[in-house]
Amino acid sequence: MFKNNPDLYPTPEWLVKKMLSKVDFKNQKIKNILEPSAGLGNIIDVINSDINRHNSYNICAIEIDNKCRNVLLSKNVKVIDSDFLAYNGLEQFDLIIANFPFSDGDNHLHKALDVLFSGQIVCLLNAETIKNPYSNSRKDLVSKLNKLDAKIEYLQNAFSDADRKTNVETALIYI
C-alpha cells in the first residue's frame, strides 16, 4: 500500500495521543470532528478507543486514496468526500485533527483554516513547511499561524518507529 501512496505515513498511537492531549475537550463544545487525509484511520481509531467511549462525537473522514478509503469504510468510518483540497461540503466541524501529507501540508492546513468556522485544529506537518517558508503559500501560512497564536512543537523522529518509518522532523500544530 505504501508503494502506491508516497504520502501515506500512518500516525503512531503515541503520537495521536499526544495530539489529542492538545485538544480542549472540557471547555470547548466538540460534537463534530473531521479527519481529512485520513489514511488508514489511525487517528480515528484512537479517538474511538480512548475518547469516544464516553462521548458521542460525530467523526467524519476524507480520504483520496481508494484503498485507504475502503479500509476506512470497512471500519464503519463515515467518509464524506475523497479530496480534502476540493472539499466544499456544508458540514461544520468543531475539531479538525490531521496528519497532513508532508509533501503538500501547507495547502492542506490552509484548507483546514478555511473549512473551520470556529473550533480547534491539531495537525502534523513536515517541520520544513514552517521552518523553510520558501514559497508564497508557506509564507502566508506562517503569517496566519502567527496571527492565530498557534502553538507549534517540533518533534524529532516522531515516525522512526512507525509502520512506515521516516526521520523527517515533524511540527505538531495546535490552533
Backbone as JSON, one array per atom type, in Angstrom:
{
  "sequence": "MFKNNPDLYPTPEWLVKKMLSKVDFKNQKIKNILEPSAGLGNIIDVINSDINRHNSYNICAIEIDNKCRNVLLSKNVKVIDSDFLAYNGLEQFDLIIANFPFSDGDNHLHKALDVLFSGQIVCLLNAETIKNPYSNSRKDLVSKLNKLDAKIEYLQNAFSDADRKTNVETALIYI",
  "N": [[0.83, -1.19, 0.0], [2.03, 1.2, 0.68], [3.79, 1.71, -1.39], [2.32, 2.67, -3.55], [1.35, 5.02, -2.58], [2.9, 7.67, -1.83], [2.64, 9.56, 0.2], [1.51, 8.39, 2.4], [1.78, 7.94, 5.66], [1.09, 6.34, 8.3], [-0.15, 7.46, 11.41], [1.53, 7.0, 14.43], [0.29, 5.44, 17.43], [1.06, 6.58, 19.94], [1.68, 9.15, 19.15], [-0.73, 10.12, 18.18], [-2.12, 10.2, 20.6], [-0.64, 12.17, 21.88], [-1.29, 14.32, 20.22], [-4.04, 14.47, 20.75], [-3.95, 15.22, 23.39], [-3.59, 17.91, 23.26], [-6.01, 18.98, 22.65], [-8.8, 20.84, 23.74], [-11.09, 19.43, 25.28], [-12.8, 19.73, 27.42], [-13.57, 22.47, 27.88], [-14.44, 23.36, 25.46], [-17.11, 23.04, 23.19], [-17.32, 20.26, 21.66], [-18.57, 18.48, 19.07], [-18.61, 17.64, 16.43], [-16.19, 16.11, 14.51], [-13.5, 16.2, 12.24], [-11.39, 14.26, 10.26], [-9.35, 14.98, 7.88], [-7.62, 13.73, 4.99], [-7.35, 11.07, 5.88], [-6.1, 8.6, 5.67], [-5.34, 5.4, 6.83], [-6.93, 5.58, 8.99], [-5.87, 5.78, 11.58], [-5.86, 7.89, 13.49], [-8.59, 8.27, 13.96], [-9.17, 5.74, 14.98], [-7.87, 5.8, 17.51], [-9.24, 7.93, 18.72], [-11.81, 6.8, 18.83], [-11.32, 4.59, 20.51], [-10.2, 5.67, 22.86], [-11.48, 8.1, 23.57], [-14.05, 8.47, 22.51], [-15.58, 6.57, 23.72], [-16.86, 7.48, 25.98], [-18.3, 9.59, 25.14], [-20.3, 11.06, 22.51], [-19.26, 11.66, 19.74], [-19.53, 12.97, 16.46], [-17.83, 11.68, 13.94], [-16.06, 12.33, 11.04], [-14.51, 11.49, 7.92], [-12.15, 12.25, 5.33], [-10.7, 11.03, 2.44], [-8.39, 10.51, -0.12], [-7.17, 8.33, -1.38], [-8.13, 5.34, -2.88], [-7.81, 2.68, -1.86], [-7.22, 3.14, 0.82], [-9.57, 4.47, 1.51], [-11.38, 2.35, 1.29], [-10.48, 0.76, 3.42], [-11.14, 2.46, 5.55], [-13.95, 2.52, 5.27], [-14.48, -0.16, 5.78], [-14.08, -0.15, 8.47], [-16.29, 1.08, 9.35], [-16.23, 3.86, 9.23], [-17.38, 7.13, 8.72], [-17.12, 8.35, 5.66], [-16.9, 11.29, 3.99], [-16.05, 12.58, 1.73], [-13.7, 12.58, -1.03], [-11.5, 14.15, -1.68], [-9.79, 16.37, 0.06], [-8.75, 18.92, -0.52], [-10.4, 19.79, -2.53], [-12.8, 19.81, -1.31], [-16.03, 21.01, -0.48], [-18.14, 20.92, 1.27], [-21.06, 21.33, 3.41], [-20.97, 20.75, 6.07], [-20.26, 21.52, 9.47], [-17.49, 21.75, 11.58], [-16.09, 21.13, 14.8], [-13.64, 20.38, 15.55], [-10.71, 19.79, 13.82], [-8.55, 17.31, 13.1], [-5.45, 16.11, 12.14], [-3.0, 14.33, 10.2], [-1.36, 15.66, 7.96], [-0.53, 15.29, 4.44], [2.92, 15.2, 4.0], [4.16, 16.27, 1.8], [2.54, 18.28, 0.85], [1.56, 19.85, 2.87], [1.18, 22.56, 3.55], [-0.84, 23.55, 1.84], [-2.95, 21.92, 2.64], [-3.28, 22.65, 5.35], [-3.96, 25.34, 5.01], [-6.45, 24.94, 3.78], [-7.82, 23.65, 5.87], [-7.99, 25.75, 7.69], [-9.7, 27.39, 6.27], [-12.02, 25.83, 6.18], [-12.8, 25.44, 8.83], [-14.98, 27.09, 10.88], [-15.25, 27.89, 13.54], [-13.51, 26.69, 16.35], [-11.14, 24.06, 16.91], [-7.9, 23.17, 15.66], [-5.71, 20.55, 15.28], [-2.75, 19.41, 14.12], [-0.32, 17.61, 12.12], [2.63, 18.44, 10.43], [5.24, 18.37, 7.97], [8.12, 19.61, 9.35], [9.7, 21.36, 7.91], [7.96, 22.77, 6.35], [7.15, 24.89, 7.92], [9.53, 25.9, 8.98], [11.04, 26.53, 6.75], [9.93, 28.64, 4.87], [9.74, 28.99, 1.85], [8.05, 29.41, -0.3], [5.28, 31.41, -1.53], [2.86, 30.43, -0.54], [3.65, 29.03, 1.76], [4.83, 31.13, 3.21], [2.58, 32.74, 3.64], [1.1, 30.97, 5.19], [2.7, 30.71, 7.53], [2.5, 33.34, 8.42], [-0.28, 33.48, 8.96], [-0.45, 31.55, 11.0], [1.04, 32.79, 12.98], [-0.58, 35.07, 13.47], [-2.82, 33.79, 14.48], [-1.89, 32.9, 16.82], [-0.84, 30.32, 17.03], [0.22, 27.27, 18.5], [3.25, 25.64, 18.28], [5.01, 22.68, 18.2], [8.04, 21.1, 17.82], [9.02, 17.95, 16.7], [11.39, 15.47, 16.88], [12.17, 12.56, 15.05], [9.58, 11.4, 15.12], [8.28, 9.54, 13.59], [9.98, 7.41, 13.5], [9.7, 4.87, 14.53], [7.39, 4.01, 13.41], [4.71, 2.41, 11.46], [5.35, 2.95, 8.86], [8.38, 4.13, 8.32], [10.18, 7.19, 8.91], [12.59, 9.75, 9.22], [11.98, 12.39, 9.2], [11.69, 15.62, 10.52], [8.98, 16.66, 12.49], [6.25, 18.91, 12.75], [4.07, 19.65, 15.28], [1.07, 21.13, 15.41], [-1.11, 23.37, 17.03], [-4.1, 25.02, 16.97]],
  "CA": [[0.0, 0.0, 0.0], [2.89, 2.37, 0.78], [4.45, 1.95, -2.68], [1.43, 3.44, -4.42], [0.93, 6.25, -1.92], [4.12, 8.18, -1.19], [2.32, 10.43, 1.33], [0.86, 7.63, 3.46], [2.58, 7.67, 6.85], [0.12, 6.19, 9.39], [0.26, 8.12, 12.65], [1.67, 6.07, 15.55], [-0.69, 5.65, 18.5], [1.57, 7.51, 20.96], [1.64, 10.5, 18.59], [-2.15, 10.5, 18.18], [-2.46, 10.56, 21.99], [-0.01, 13.47, 22.12], [-2.13, 15.29, 19.51], [-5.31, 14.61, 21.47], [-3.72, 15.92, 24.66], [-3.63, 19.35, 22.98], [-7.4, 19.39, 22.42], [-9.55, 21.26, 24.92], [-12.39, 18.76, 25.23], [-13.64, 20.13, 28.56], [-14.1, 23.83, 27.79], [-14.97, 23.6, 24.11], [-18.21, 22.16, 22.81], [-16.93, 19.48, 20.48], [-19.56, 17.48, 18.67], [-18.28, 17.15, 15.1], [-14.75, 16.01, 14.29], [-13.1, 15.83, 10.88], [-10.02, 13.88, 9.95], [-9.09, 15.0, 6.44], [-6.43, 12.94, 4.68], [-7.46, 10.11, 6.99], [-5.25, 7.42, 5.51], [-5.92, 4.15, 7.3], [-7.82, 5.89, 10.11], [-5.22, 5.61, 12.88], [-6.31, 8.92, 14.42], [-9.98, 7.94, 14.31], [-9.14, 4.54, 15.84], [-7.53, 6.19, 18.87], [-10.37, 8.71, 19.24], [-12.9, 5.87, 19.16], [-10.99, 3.7, 21.63], [-9.82, 6.39, 24.08], [-12.28, 9.28, 23.91], [-15.44, 8.38, 22.07], [-16.3, 5.6, 24.55], [-17.64, 8.19, 26.99], [-18.97, 10.71, 24.47], [-20.85, 10.66, 21.22], [-18.8, 12.58, 18.71], [-19.76, 12.63, 15.07], [-16.5, 11.71, 13.34], [-16.09, 12.17, 9.59], [-13.19, 11.39, 7.3], [-11.97, 12.49, 3.91], [-9.5, 10.31, 2.0], [-8.28, 10.5, -1.58], [-6.69, 7.03, -1.86], [-9.23, 4.36, -2.91], [-7.55, 1.55, -0.96], [-7.38, 3.64, 2.19], [-11.0, 4.73, 1.71], [-12.01, 1.05, 1.53], [-10.13, 0.38, 4.8], [-11.97, 3.29, 6.43], [-15.34, 2.04, 5.17], [-14.56, -1.46, 6.46], [-14.1, 0.16, 9.9], [-17.53, 1.84, 9.55], [-15.95, 5.28, 9.34], [-18.19, 7.95, 7.81], [-16.27, 9.04, 4.7], [-17.8, 12.27, 3.39], [-15.51, 13.08, 0.47], [-12.46, 11.91, -1.42], [-10.38, 15.06, -1.88], [-9.94, 17.47, 1.02], [-8.45, 20.22, -1.14], [-11.55, 20.16, -3.36], [-13.98, 19.68, -0.47], [-16.81, 22.22, -0.26], [-19.35, 20.5, 1.96], [-21.71, 22.28, 4.31], [-20.81, 20.33, 7.45], [-19.45, 22.38, 10.34], [-16.7, 20.93, 12.49], [-15.57, 21.78, 16.0], [-12.26, 19.94, 15.64], [-10.06, 19.12, 12.69], [-7.32, 16.68, 13.58], [-4.91, 15.54, 10.91], [-1.61, 14.14, 9.82], [-1.45, 16.07, 6.55], [0.57, 14.81, 3.58], [4.1, 16.03, 4.22], [4.57, 16.93, 0.55], [1.61, 19.35, 0.5], [0.93, 20.21, 4.13], [0.77, 23.96, 3.6], [-2.16, 23.69, 1.19], [-3.95, 21.24, 3.47], [-3.58, 23.46, 6.53], [-4.74, 26.49, 4.52], [-7.81, 24.47, 3.56], [-8.43, 23.42, 7.18], [-8.3, 27.07, 8.24], [-10.86, 27.88, 5.53], [-13.18, 24.99, 6.47], [-13.21, 25.56, 10.23], [-15.54, 28.4, 11.2], [-14.78, 28.1, 14.9], [-13.11, 25.41, 16.91], [-9.72, 23.78, 17.07], [-7.17, 22.37, 14.68], [-4.48, 19.92, 15.72], [-2.26, 18.71, 12.94], [1.09, 17.35, 11.92], [3.2, 18.84, 9.15], [6.68, 18.32, 7.85], [8.6, 20.83, 10.0], [10.27, 22.26, 6.9], [6.87, 23.62, 5.87], [7.14, 26.08, 8.77], [10.89, 26.42, 9.17], [11.61, 26.97, 5.47], [8.81, 29.17, 4.07], [10.32, 29.5, 0.6], [7.0, 29.74, -1.27], [4.26, 32.35, -1.04], [1.88, 29.68, 0.24], [4.24, 28.77, 3.08], [4.97, 32.42, 3.9], [1.24, 33.12, 4.07], [0.71, 30.07, 6.27], [3.43, 31.11, 8.73], [1.89, 34.59, 8.87], [-1.58, 33.14, 9.56], [-0.22, 30.85, 12.26], [1.45, 33.81, 13.95], [-1.76, 35.87, 13.82], [-3.75, 32.97, 15.26], [-1.17, 32.49, 18.02], [-0.75, 28.86, 17.0], [1.28, 26.64, 19.28], [3.98, 24.7, 17.42], [6.01, 21.87, 18.89], [8.82, 20.34, 16.85], [9.29, 16.6, 17.18], [12.4, 14.7, 16.16], [11.99, 11.1, 14.96], [8.21, 11.02, 15.51], [7.87, 8.39, 12.78], [11.12, 6.49, 13.37], [9.24, 3.53, 14.9], [6.02, 3.88, 12.88], [4.52, 1.36, 10.45], [6.18, 3.42, 7.75], [9.37, 4.93, 9.04], [10.87, 8.34, 8.34], [13.23, 10.58, 10.23], [11.61, 13.77, 8.94], [11.24, 16.37, 11.68], [7.56, 16.92, 12.39], [5.69, 20.02, 13.52], [2.75, 19.44, 15.86], [0.49, 22.47, 15.45], [-2.39, 23.48, 17.69], [-4.75, 26.31, 16.77]],
  "C": [[0.88, 1.26, 0.0], [3.54, 2.72, -0.56], [3.63, 2.87, -3.57], [0.98, 4.76, -3.82], [2.12, 6.83, -1.16], [3.87, 9.09, 0.01], [1.67, 9.7, 2.5], [1.86, 7.25, 4.54], [1.61, 7.57, 8.03], [0.68, 6.73, 10.71], [0.37, 7.09, 13.77], [0.73, 6.44, 16.7], [-0.2, 6.66, 19.54], [1.47, 8.95, 20.48], [0.2, 11.0, 18.51], [-2.56, 10.94, 19.59], [-1.84, 11.9, 22.36], [-0.83, 14.57, 21.44], [-3.41, 15.54, 20.29], [-5.14, 15.32, 22.8], [-3.74, 17.43, 24.49], [-5.06, 19.88, 22.87], [-8.08, 19.73, 23.74], [-10.96, 20.67, 24.82], [-13.34, 19.27, 26.31], [-14.3, 21.49, 28.38], [-14.68, 24.17, 26.42], [-16.09, 22.6, 23.84], [-17.83, 21.44, 21.52], [-17.97, 18.41, 20.24], [-19.16, 16.83, 17.34], [-16.78, 17.25, 14.85], [-14.5, 15.58, 12.86], [-11.64, 15.4, 10.89], [-9.88, 13.88, 8.43], [-7.79, 14.24, 6.17], [-6.29, 11.82, 5.7], [-6.59, 8.88, 6.85], [-5.97, 6.16, 5.94], [-6.78, 4.34, 8.55], [-7.2, 5.72, 11.48], [-5.69, 6.64, 13.9], [-7.73, 8.63, 14.88], [-10.03, 6.73, 15.23], [-8.85, 4.92, 17.29], [-8.65, 7.03, 19.49], [-11.49, 7.76, 19.67], [-12.57, 5.0, 20.37], [-10.73, 4.45, 22.92], [-10.8, 7.47, 24.51], [-13.76, 9.07, 23.61], [-16.24, 7.35, 22.87], [-17.25, 6.3, 25.51], [-18.44, 9.37, 26.4], [-19.55, 10.21, 23.15], [-20.49, 11.72, 20.18], [-19.2, 12.05, 17.34], [-18.4, 12.79, 14.37], [-16.64, 11.42, 11.85], [-14.65, 12.13, 9.06], [-13.28, 11.79, 5.84], [-10.68, 11.78, 3.52], [-9.5, 10.16, 0.5], [-7.9, 9.13, -2.15], [-7.8, 5.99, -1.76], [-9.02, 3.22, -1.92], [-7.71, 1.98, 0.49], [-8.85, 3.91, 2.49], [-11.74, 3.42, 2.0], [-11.71, 0.53, 2.94], [-11.01, 1.15, 5.78], [-13.42, 2.8, 6.43], [-15.51, 0.7, 5.86], [-14.57, -1.29, 7.98], [-15.36, 0.95, 10.28], [-17.29, 3.31, 9.84], [-16.81, 6.02, 8.31], [-17.25, 8.77, 6.92], [-17.17, 9.98, 3.9], [-17.3, 12.83, 2.06], [-14.2, 12.38, 0.18], [-11.27, 12.85, -1.54], [-10.58, 16.3, -0.99], [-9.71, 18.82, 0.36], [-9.58, 20.7, -2.04], [-12.86, 20.15, -2.57], [-14.69, 21.03, -0.31], [-18.15, 21.9, 0.38], [-19.86, 21.55, 2.93], [-21.57, 21.91, 5.78], [-19.95, 21.35, 8.21], [-18.77, 21.49, 11.37], [-16.18, 21.77, 13.64], [-14.08, 21.46, 16.19], [-11.83, 19.33, 14.32], [-8.74, 18.6, 13.23], [-6.74, 15.87, 12.43], [-3.41, 15.34, 10.93], [-1.61, 14.42, 8.31], [-0.3, 15.48, 5.74], [1.76, 15.76, 3.7], [4.5, 16.8, 2.97], [3.71, 18.15, 0.22], [0.88, 19.88, 1.73], [0.46, 21.64, 4.2], [-0.61, 24.15, 2.98], [-3.26, 23.04, 2.02], [-4.29, 22.06, 4.72], [-4.31, 24.75, 6.15], [-6.21, 26.1, 4.36], [-8.53, 24.25, 4.9], [-8.82, 24.74, 7.83], [-9.53, 27.66, 7.55], [-12.14, 27.13, 5.93], [-13.7, 25.21, 7.88], [-13.7, 26.97, 10.52], [-15.14, 28.81, 12.62], [-14.45, 26.73, 15.46], [-11.61, 25.29, 16.94], [-9.17, 22.97, 15.91], [-5.93, 21.84, 15.38], [-3.98, 19.11, 14.54], [-0.75, 18.51, 12.98], [1.47, 17.81, 10.53], [4.68, 18.48, 9.15], [7.19, 19.65, 8.41], [9.17, 21.84, 9.01], [9.21, 23.2, 6.31], [6.85, 24.95, 6.63], [8.52, 26.72, 8.84], [11.51, 26.99, 7.9], [10.49, 27.48, 4.56], [9.29, 29.82, 2.77], [9.26, 29.91, -0.43], [6.03, 30.75, -0.68], [3.23, 31.66, -0.17], [2.4, 29.43, 1.66], [4.41, 30.07, 3.88], [3.62, 32.88, 4.44], [0.78, 32.25, 5.25], [1.41, 30.46, 7.57], [2.85, 32.4, 9.3], [0.55, 34.33, 9.56], [-1.4, 32.47, 10.92], [0.22, 31.82, 13.35], [0.27, 34.65, 14.41], [-2.74, 35.11, 14.7], [-3.13, 32.49, 16.57], [-1.11, 30.97, 18.15], [0.42, 28.39, 17.85], [1.93, 25.59, 18.38], [5.03, 24.0, 18.26], [6.72, 21.04, 17.83], [9.24, 19.02, 17.46], [10.31, 15.92, 16.28], [11.99, 13.23, 16.16], [10.6, 10.61, 15.37], [7.73, 9.78, 14.76], [8.98, 7.36, 12.64], [10.75, 5.06, 13.73], [7.83, 3.25, 14.39], [5.94, 2.71, 11.91], [5.3, 1.68, 9.18], [7.13, 4.45, 8.35], [9.9, 6.1, 8.21], [11.48, 9.12, 9.5], [12.97, 12.06, 10.02], [11.17, 14.43, 10.24], [9.79, 16.79, 11.45], [7.17, 18.1, 13.26], [4.29, 19.62, 13.98], [2.17, 20.82, 16.11], [-0.88, 22.42, 16.1], [-2.9, 24.91, 17.51], [-6.09, 26.27, 17.48]]
}
